[in-house]
Short mmCIF file of C-alpha atoms in Angstrom, two decimals:
data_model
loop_
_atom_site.label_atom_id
_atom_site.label_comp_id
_atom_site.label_asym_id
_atom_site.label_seq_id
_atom_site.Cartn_x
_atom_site.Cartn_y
_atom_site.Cartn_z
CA UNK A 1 105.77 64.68 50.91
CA UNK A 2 104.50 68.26 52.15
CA UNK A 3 104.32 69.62 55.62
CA UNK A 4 100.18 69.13 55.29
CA UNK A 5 100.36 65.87 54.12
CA UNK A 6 102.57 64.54 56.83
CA UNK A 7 100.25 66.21 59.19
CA UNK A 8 97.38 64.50 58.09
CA UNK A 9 99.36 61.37 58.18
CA UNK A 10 100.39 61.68 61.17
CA UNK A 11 96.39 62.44 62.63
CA UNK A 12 95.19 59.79 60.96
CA UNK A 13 97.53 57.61 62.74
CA UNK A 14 96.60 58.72 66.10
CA UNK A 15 92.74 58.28 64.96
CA UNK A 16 93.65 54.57 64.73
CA UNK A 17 95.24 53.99 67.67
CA UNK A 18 92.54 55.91 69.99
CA UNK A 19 89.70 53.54 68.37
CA UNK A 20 92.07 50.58 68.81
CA UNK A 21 92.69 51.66 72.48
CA UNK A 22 88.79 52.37 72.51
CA UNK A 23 87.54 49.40 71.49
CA UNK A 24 90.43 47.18 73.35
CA UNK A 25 89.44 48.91 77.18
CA UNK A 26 87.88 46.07 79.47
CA UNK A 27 85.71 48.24 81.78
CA UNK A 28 83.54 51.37 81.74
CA UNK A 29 86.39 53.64 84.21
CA UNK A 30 89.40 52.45 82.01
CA UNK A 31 86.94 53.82 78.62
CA UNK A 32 86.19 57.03 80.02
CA UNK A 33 89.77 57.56 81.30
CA UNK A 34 91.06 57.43 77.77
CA UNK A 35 88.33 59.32 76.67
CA UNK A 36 88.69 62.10 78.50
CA UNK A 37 92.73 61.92 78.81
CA UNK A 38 94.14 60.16 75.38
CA UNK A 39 91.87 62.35 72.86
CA UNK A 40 94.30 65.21 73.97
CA UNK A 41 96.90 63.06 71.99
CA UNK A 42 94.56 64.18 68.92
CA UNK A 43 92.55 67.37 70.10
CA UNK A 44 94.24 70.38 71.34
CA UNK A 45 91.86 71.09 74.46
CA UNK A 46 92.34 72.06 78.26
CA UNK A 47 89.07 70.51 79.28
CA UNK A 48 87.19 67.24 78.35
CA UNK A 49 84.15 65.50 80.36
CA UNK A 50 82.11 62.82 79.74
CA UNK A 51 78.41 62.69 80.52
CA UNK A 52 76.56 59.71 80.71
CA UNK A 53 72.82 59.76 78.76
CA UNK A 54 71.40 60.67 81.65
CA UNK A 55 73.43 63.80 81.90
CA UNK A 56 75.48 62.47 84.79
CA UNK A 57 79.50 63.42 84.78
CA UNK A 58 81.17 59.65 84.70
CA UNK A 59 84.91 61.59 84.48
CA UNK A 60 86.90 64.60 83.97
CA UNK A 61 90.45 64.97 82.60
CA UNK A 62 93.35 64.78 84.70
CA UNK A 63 91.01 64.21 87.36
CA UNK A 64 91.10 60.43 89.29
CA UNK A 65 87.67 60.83 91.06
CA UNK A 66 84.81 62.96 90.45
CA UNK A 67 83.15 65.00 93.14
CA UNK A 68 79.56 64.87 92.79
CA UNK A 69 79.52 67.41 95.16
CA UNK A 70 81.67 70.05 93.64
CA UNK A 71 79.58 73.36 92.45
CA UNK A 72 81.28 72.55 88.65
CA UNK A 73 79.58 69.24 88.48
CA UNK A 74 76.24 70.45 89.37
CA UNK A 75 76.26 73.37 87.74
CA UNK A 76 77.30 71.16 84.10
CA UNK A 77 74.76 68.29 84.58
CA UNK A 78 72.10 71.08 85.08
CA UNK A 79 73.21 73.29 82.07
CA UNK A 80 73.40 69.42 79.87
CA UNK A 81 70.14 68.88 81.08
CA UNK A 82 68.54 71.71 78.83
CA UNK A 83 70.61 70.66 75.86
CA UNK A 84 68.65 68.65 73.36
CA UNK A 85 70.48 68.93 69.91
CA UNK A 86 71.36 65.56 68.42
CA UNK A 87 73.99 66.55 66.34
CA UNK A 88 77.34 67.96 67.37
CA UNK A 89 76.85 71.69 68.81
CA UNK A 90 79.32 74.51 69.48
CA UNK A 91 78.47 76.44 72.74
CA UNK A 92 78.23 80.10 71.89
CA UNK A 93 78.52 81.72 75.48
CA UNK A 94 77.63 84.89 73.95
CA UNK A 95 73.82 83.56 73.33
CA UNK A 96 73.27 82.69 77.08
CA UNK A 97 71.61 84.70 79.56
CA UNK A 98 73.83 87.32 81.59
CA UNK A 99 73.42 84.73 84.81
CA UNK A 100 74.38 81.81 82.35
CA UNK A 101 77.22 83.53 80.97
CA UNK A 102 78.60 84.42 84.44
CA UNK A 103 78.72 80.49 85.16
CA UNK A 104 79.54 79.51 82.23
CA UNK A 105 83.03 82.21 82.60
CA UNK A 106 83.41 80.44 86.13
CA UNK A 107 83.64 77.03 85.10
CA UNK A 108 84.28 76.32 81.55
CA UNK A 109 86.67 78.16 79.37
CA UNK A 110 85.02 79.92 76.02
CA UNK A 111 84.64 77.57 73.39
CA UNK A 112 83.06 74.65 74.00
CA UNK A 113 81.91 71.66 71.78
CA UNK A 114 79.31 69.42 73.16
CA UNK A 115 79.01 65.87 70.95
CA UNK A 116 76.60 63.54 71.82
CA UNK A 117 77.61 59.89 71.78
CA UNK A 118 74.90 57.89 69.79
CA UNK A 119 74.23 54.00 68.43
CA UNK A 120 71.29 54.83 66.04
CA UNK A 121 68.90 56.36 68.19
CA UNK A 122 69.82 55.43 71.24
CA UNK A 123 72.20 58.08 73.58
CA UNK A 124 74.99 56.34 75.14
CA UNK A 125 76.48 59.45 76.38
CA UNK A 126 77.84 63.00 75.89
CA UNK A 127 81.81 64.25 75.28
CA UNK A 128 82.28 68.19 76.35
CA UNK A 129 85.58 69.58 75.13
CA UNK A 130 86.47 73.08 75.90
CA UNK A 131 89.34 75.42 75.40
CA UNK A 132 89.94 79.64 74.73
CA UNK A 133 90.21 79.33 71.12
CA UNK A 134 87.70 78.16 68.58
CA UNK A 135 87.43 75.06 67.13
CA UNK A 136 88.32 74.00 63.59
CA UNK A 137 85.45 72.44 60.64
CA UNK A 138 88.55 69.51 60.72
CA UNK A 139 89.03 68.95 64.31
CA UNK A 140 84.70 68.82 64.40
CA UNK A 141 85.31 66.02 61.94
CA UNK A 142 87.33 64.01 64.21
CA UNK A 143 85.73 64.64 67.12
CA UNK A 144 82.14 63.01 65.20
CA UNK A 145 84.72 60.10 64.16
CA UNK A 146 85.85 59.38 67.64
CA UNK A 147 82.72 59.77 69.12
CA UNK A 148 81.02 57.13 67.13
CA UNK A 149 83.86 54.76 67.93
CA UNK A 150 83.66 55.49 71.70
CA UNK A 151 79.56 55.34 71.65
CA UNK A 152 80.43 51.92 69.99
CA UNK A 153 83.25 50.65 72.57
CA UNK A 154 80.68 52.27 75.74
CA UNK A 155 77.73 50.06 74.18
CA UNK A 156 80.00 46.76 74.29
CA UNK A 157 80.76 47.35 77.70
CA UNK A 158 77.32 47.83 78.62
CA UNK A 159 75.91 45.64 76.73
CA UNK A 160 78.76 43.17 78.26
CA UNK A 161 77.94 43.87 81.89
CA UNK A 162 73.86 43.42 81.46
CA UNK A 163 74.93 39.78 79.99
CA UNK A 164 76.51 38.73 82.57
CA UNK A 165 73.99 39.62 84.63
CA UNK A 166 70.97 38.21 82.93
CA UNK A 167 73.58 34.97 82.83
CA UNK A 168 73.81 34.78 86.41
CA UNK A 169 70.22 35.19 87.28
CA UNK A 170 69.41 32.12 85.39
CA UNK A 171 71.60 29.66 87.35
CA UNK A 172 71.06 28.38 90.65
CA UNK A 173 74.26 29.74 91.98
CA UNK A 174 72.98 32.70 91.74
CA UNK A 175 70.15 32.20 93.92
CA UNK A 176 73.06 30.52 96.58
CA UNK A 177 74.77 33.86 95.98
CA UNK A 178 71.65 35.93 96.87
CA UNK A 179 71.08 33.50 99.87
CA UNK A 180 74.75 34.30 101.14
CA UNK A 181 74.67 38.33 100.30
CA UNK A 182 71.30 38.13 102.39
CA UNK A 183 72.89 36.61 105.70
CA UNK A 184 76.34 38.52 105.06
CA UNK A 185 74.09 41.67 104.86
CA UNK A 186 72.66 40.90 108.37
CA UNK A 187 75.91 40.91 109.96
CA UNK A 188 76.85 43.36 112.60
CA UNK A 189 79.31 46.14 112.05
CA UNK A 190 79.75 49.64 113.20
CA UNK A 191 79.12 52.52 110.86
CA UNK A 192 81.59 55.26 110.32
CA UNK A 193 82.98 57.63 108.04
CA UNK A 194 86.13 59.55 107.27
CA UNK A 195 86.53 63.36 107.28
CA UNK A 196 89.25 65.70 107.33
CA UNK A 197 91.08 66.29 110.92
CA UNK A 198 93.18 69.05 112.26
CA UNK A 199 95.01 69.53 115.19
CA UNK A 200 94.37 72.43 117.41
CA UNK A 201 94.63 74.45 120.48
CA UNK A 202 92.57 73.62 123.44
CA UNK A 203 91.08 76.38 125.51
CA UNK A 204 93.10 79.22 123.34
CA UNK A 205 93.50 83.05 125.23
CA UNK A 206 92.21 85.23 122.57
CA UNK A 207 94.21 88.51 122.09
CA UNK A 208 91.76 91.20 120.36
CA UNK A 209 92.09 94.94 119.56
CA UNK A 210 91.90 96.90 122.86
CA UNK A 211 90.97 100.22 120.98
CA UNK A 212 90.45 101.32 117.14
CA UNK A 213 93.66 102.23 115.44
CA UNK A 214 96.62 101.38 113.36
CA UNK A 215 99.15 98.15 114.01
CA UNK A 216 102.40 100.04 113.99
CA UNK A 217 105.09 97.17 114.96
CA UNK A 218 104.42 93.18 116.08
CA UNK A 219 107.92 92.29 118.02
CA UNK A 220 107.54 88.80 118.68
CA UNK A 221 107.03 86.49 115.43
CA UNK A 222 104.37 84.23 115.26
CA UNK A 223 104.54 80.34 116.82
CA UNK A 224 107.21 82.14 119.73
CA UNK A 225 107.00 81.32 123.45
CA UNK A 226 106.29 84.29 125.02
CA UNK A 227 105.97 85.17 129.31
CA UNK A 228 103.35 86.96 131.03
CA UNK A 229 103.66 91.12 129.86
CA UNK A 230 105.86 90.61 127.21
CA UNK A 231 104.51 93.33 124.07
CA UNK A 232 102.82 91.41 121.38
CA UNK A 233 102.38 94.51 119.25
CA UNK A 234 102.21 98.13 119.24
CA UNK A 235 99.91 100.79 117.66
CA UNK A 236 100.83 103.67 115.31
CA UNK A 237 100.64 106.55 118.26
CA UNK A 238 100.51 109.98 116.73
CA UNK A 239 97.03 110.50 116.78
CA UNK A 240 96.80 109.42 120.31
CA UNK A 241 100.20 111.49 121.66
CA UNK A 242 98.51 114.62 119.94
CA UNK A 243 95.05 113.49 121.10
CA UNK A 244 96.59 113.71 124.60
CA UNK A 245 98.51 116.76 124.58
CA UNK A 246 95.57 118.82 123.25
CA UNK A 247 93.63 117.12 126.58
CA UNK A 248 96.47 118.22 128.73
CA UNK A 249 96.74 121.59 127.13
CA UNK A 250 92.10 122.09 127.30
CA UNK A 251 93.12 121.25 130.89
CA UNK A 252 95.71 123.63 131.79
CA UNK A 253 93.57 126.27 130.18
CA UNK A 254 90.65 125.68 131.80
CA UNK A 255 92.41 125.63 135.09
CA UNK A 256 93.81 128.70 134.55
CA UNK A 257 90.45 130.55 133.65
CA UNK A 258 88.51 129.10 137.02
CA UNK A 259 91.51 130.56 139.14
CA UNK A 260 91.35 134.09 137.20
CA UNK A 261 87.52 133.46 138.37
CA UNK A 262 88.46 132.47 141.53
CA UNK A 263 90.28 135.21 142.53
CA UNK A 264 88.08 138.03 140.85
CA UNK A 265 84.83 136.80 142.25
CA UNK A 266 85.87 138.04 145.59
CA UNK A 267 85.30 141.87 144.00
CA UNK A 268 82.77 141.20 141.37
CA UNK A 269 79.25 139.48 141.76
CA UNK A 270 79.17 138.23 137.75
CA UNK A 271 82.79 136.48 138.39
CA UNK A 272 81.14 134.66 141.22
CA UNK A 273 78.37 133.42 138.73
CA UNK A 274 81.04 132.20 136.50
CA UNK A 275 83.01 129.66 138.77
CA UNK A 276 80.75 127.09 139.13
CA UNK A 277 80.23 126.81 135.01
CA UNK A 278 84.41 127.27 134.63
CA UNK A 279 84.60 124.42 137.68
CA UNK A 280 82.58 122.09 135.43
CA UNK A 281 84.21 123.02 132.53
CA UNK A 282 87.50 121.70 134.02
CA UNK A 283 85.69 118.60 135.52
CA UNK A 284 84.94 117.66 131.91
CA UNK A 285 88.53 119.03 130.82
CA UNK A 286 89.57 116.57 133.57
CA UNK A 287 87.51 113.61 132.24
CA UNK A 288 89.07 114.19 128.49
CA UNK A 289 92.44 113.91 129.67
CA UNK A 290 92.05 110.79 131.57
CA UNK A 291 90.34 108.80 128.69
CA UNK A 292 93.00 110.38 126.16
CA UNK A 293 95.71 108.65 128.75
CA UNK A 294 94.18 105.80 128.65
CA UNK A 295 94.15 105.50 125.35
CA UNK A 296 97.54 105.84 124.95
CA UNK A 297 98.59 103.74 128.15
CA UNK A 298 97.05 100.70 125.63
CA UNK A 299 99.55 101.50 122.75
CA UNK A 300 101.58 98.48 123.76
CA UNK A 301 99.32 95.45 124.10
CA UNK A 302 100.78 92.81 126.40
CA UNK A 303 100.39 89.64 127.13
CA UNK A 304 98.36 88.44 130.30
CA UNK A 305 99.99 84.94 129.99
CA UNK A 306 102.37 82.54 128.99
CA UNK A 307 102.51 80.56 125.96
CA UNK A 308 102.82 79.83 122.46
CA UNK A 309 102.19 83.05 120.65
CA UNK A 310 99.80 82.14 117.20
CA UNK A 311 99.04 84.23 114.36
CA UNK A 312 99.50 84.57 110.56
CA UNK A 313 102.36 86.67 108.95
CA UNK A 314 103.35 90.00 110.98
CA UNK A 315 103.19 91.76 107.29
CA UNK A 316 99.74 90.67 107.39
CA UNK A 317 98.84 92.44 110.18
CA UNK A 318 101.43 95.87 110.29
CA UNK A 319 99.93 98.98 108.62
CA UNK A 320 96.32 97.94 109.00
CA UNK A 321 93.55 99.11 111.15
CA UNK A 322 91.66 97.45 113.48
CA UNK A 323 88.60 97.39 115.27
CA UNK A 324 87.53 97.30 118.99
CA UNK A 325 87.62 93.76 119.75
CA UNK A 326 89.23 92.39 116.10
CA UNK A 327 90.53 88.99 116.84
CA UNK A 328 94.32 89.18 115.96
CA UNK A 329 96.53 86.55 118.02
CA UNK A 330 95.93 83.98 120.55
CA UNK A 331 97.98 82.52 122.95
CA UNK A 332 97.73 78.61 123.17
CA UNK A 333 99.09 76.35 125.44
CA UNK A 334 101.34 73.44 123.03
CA UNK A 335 101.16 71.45 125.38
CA UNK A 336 97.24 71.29 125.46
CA UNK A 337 95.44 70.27 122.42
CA UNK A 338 92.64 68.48 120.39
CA UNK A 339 91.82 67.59 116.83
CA UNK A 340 88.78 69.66 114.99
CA UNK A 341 87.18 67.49 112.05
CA UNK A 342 84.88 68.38 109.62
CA UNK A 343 82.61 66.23 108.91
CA UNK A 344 80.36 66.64 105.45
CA UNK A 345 76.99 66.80 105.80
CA UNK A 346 76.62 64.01 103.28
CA UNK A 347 78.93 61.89 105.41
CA UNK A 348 77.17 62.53 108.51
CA UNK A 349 76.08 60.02 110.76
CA UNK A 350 74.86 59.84 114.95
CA UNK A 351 77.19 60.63 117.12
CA UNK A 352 77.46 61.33 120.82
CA UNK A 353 79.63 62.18 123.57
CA UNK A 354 82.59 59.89 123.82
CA UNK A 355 82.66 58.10 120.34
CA UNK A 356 85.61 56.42 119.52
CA UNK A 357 87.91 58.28 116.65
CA UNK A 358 90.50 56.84 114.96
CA UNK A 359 92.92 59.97 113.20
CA UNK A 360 96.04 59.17 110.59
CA UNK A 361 98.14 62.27 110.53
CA UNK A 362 99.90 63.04 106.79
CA UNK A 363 103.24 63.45 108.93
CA UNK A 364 102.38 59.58 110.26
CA UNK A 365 100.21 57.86 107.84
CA UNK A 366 101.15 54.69 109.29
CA UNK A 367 100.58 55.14 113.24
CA UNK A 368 97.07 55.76 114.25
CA UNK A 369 95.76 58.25 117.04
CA UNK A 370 92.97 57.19 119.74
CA UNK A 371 90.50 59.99 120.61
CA UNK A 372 86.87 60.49 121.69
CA UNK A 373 84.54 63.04 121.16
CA UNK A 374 83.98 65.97 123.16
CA UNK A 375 81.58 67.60 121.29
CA UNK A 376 79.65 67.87 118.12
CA UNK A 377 78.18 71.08 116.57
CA UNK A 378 74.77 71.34 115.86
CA UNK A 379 74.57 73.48 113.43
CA UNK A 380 76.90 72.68 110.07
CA UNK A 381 79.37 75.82 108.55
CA UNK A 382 81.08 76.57 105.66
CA UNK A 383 84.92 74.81 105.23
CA UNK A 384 87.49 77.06 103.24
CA UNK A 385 86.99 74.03 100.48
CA UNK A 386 83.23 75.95 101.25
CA UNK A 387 81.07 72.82 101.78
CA UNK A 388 79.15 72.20 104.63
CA UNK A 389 80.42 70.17 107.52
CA UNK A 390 79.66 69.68 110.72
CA UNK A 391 82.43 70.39 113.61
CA UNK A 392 83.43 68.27 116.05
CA UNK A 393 85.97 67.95 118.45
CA UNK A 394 87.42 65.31 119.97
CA UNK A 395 90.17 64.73 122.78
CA UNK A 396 93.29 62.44 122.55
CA UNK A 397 93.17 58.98 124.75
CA UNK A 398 96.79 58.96 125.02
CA UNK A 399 99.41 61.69 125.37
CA UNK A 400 101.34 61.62 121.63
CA UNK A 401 104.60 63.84 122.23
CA UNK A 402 104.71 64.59 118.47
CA UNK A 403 101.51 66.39 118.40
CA UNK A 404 102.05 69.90 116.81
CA UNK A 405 99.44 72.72 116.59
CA UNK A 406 98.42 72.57 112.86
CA UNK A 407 99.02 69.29 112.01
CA UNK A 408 96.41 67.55 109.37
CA UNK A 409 95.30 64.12 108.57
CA UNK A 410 92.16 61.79 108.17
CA UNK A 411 89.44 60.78 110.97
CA UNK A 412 87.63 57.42 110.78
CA UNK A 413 84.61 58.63 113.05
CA UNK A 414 82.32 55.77 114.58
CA UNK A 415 79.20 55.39 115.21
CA UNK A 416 76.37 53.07 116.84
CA UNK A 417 76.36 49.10 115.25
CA UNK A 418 74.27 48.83 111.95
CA UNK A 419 73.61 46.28 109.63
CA UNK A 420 76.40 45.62 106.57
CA UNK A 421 73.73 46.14 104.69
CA UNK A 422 72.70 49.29 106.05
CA UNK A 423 76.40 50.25 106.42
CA UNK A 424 77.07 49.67 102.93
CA UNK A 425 73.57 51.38 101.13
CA UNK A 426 73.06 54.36 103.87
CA UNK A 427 74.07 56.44 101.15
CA UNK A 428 71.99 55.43 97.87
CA UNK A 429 69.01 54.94 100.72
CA UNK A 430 69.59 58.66 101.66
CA UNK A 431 69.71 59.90 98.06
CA UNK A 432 66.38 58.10 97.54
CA UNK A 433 64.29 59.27 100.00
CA UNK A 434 65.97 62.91 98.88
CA UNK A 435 64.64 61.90 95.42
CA UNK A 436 61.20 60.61 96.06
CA UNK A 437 60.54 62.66 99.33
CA UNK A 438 59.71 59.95 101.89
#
């Protein structure tokens, strides 16, 4: 047997064991898992996600969850959303617009097949598979033949579920159920959500950039207990030793020139004339020296307290200039701290002054933290994961002696008393009214 033909074998083996696996999955998320994940046991791709017919992404390899929220995912469903070709497509990226083909670069890789997942007429779905090289006429052949057996095993399902539910509805127990969800639903519970938390200084002394120039040295490292007028860093001083020594030098001169003027004007009527513009001259002389010693009396920059000394890397920071007033250390009290959670906009919910948090730190899953909130932002920012969250700050009830500057975890934030069932659709209710505009 040749190389090729034990190579075929060998697909066609695999072919038969995704459709078995296909049509042997029991629910819609353990489908699309193997969709997205197994086919790579087949297909030689780096990125595979499946769309649902109405152009919504149901899962993405070697991703658990999808983030509806992620610019990838709505940037894809939009770009689907123009693509009407029934038949399996290759994505040229090359035929897009220039502001579609700088998207396109950011979030997919180069070649792209899109295959729709069909039962007759009807559009069960759609299977994007990307990678940097180009696709095969034989891989595009399996990819049509496992897409018809995954349209196939997606229909069962479906079809499955909407069964069981037409089953249901025509039984009494289902209007007992209905009766039961109703009163469970009008059961009291408080609403709250979970965002990110962080643990942080309270009331930190900023330490900024006295004047413009160059970080020469930074003698203490960062997270150091420091006292009161110990150097947290030093400038580069040339400029400002020469800057000064020119000053002293203008000074001397001038001072020297109103004396000559002060001791001629006794004879001479024009030297007379002349000493009160030299005396000015040396006034100003005067004026440049000071501010060129000040400026160099701030080439060490101490600290006015004591504390934990907080900032990034000192190689971040030696060599660069800096600004009047550039933030580039604070000093923090360890002793005295709070957490700072971000809550999502999409998670957001009404909050006030003294609301009850609940944080998990990673270093402690298992213990829980009591804290309230001290305050809530009004307006939401931009997280480095750049969504929008709204920050919030809240106090601990109890001292915790393990609580470190920088630690992270999870906040369960509560609110006022709802409804279950207003705790459990607040969000689909929100995306409605978004969608309809009421």
């Amino acid at each position: 047997m040749t190389r090729t033909e034990g190579a075929d074998n060998s697909n066609l083996s695999v072919l038969l064991e995704l459709e078995s696996m296909a049509r042997r999955a029991e629910t819609d998320n353990a489908l699309h898992f193997l969709i997205v994940n197994e086919t790579r046991k087949l297909l030689n791709y780096r990125q595979a996600i499946l769309l649902s017919g109405d152009n919504k992404v149901e899962a993405v390899s070697s991703l658990s969850v999808v983030d509806r929220n992620a610019p990838m995912v709505t940037w894809l469903e939009t770009f689907i959303s123009e693509k009407t070709e029934r038949d399996i497509c290759q994505i040229d990226s090359n035929e897009l617009s220039e502001n579609e083909q700088t998207q396109f670069r950011e979030f997919s890789f180069q070649h792209v097949v899109l295959c729709p997942l069909r039962i007759g007429d009807r559009l069960i779905g759609k299977l994007w598979l990307a990678r940097e090289t180009a696709w095969q006429p034989n891989e595009l052949i399996l990819i049509e033949r496992l897409a018809e057996t995954y349209a196939h095993a997606w229909s069962a399902l479906l079809a499955g579920d909407l069964f069981k539910l037409s089953y249901l509805a025509n039984k009494k127990v289902a209007a007992v159920i209905v009766a039961g969800l109703f009163l469970v639903s009008l059961f009291p519970v408080r609403v709250s959500t979970i965002a990110p938390a962080e643990i942080i200084p309270l009331d930190p002394m900023i330490v900024s950039a006295p004047i413009d120039g160059v970080i020469h040295e930074l003698p203490v490292a960062p997270n150091t207990l420091i006292n009161r007028d110990d150097v947290l860093f030093r400038y580069e001083d040339t400029n400002l030793r020469n800057g000064y020594e020119i000053a002293l030098q203008a000074r001397n001169v001038a001072t020297a020139r109103l004396r000559q003027a002060s001791q001629g004007a006794f004879g001479d009527d024009s030297s007379r004339g002349r000493v009160v513009l030299l005396r000015a001259e040396l006034d100003l002389k005067e004026t440049e020296l000071a501010y060129a010693l000040e400026l160099l009396n701030q080439v060490e920059v101490k600290a006015e307290a004591d504390g934990l000394l907080v900032y990034s890397e000192a190689s971040d920071w030696v060599g660069k200039p800096v600004a009047v007033g550039e933030r580039v250390m604070e000093i923090v009290d360890p002793d005295k701290v709070q957490f700072r959670i971000s809550l999502p906009v999409d998670d957001a919910i009404v909050l006030t002054e003294g609301s009850e948090v609940e944080v998990f730190l990673h270093a402690e899953p298992l213990t829980s933290i009591q804290a309230s909130i001290t305050r809530t932002s009004y307006n939401a920012h931009l997280t480095p994961e750049n969504n929008l969250a709204y920050r919030i700050d809240a106090a601990f009830v109890d001292e915790h002696p393990d609580a470190r500057i920088g630690l992270q975890g999870s906040a369960r934030v509560y609110g006022e008393q709802v409804s279950l069932f207003f705790y459990v659709f607040r969000r689909p209710i929100s995306t409605l009214r978004q969608f309809f505009g009421v």
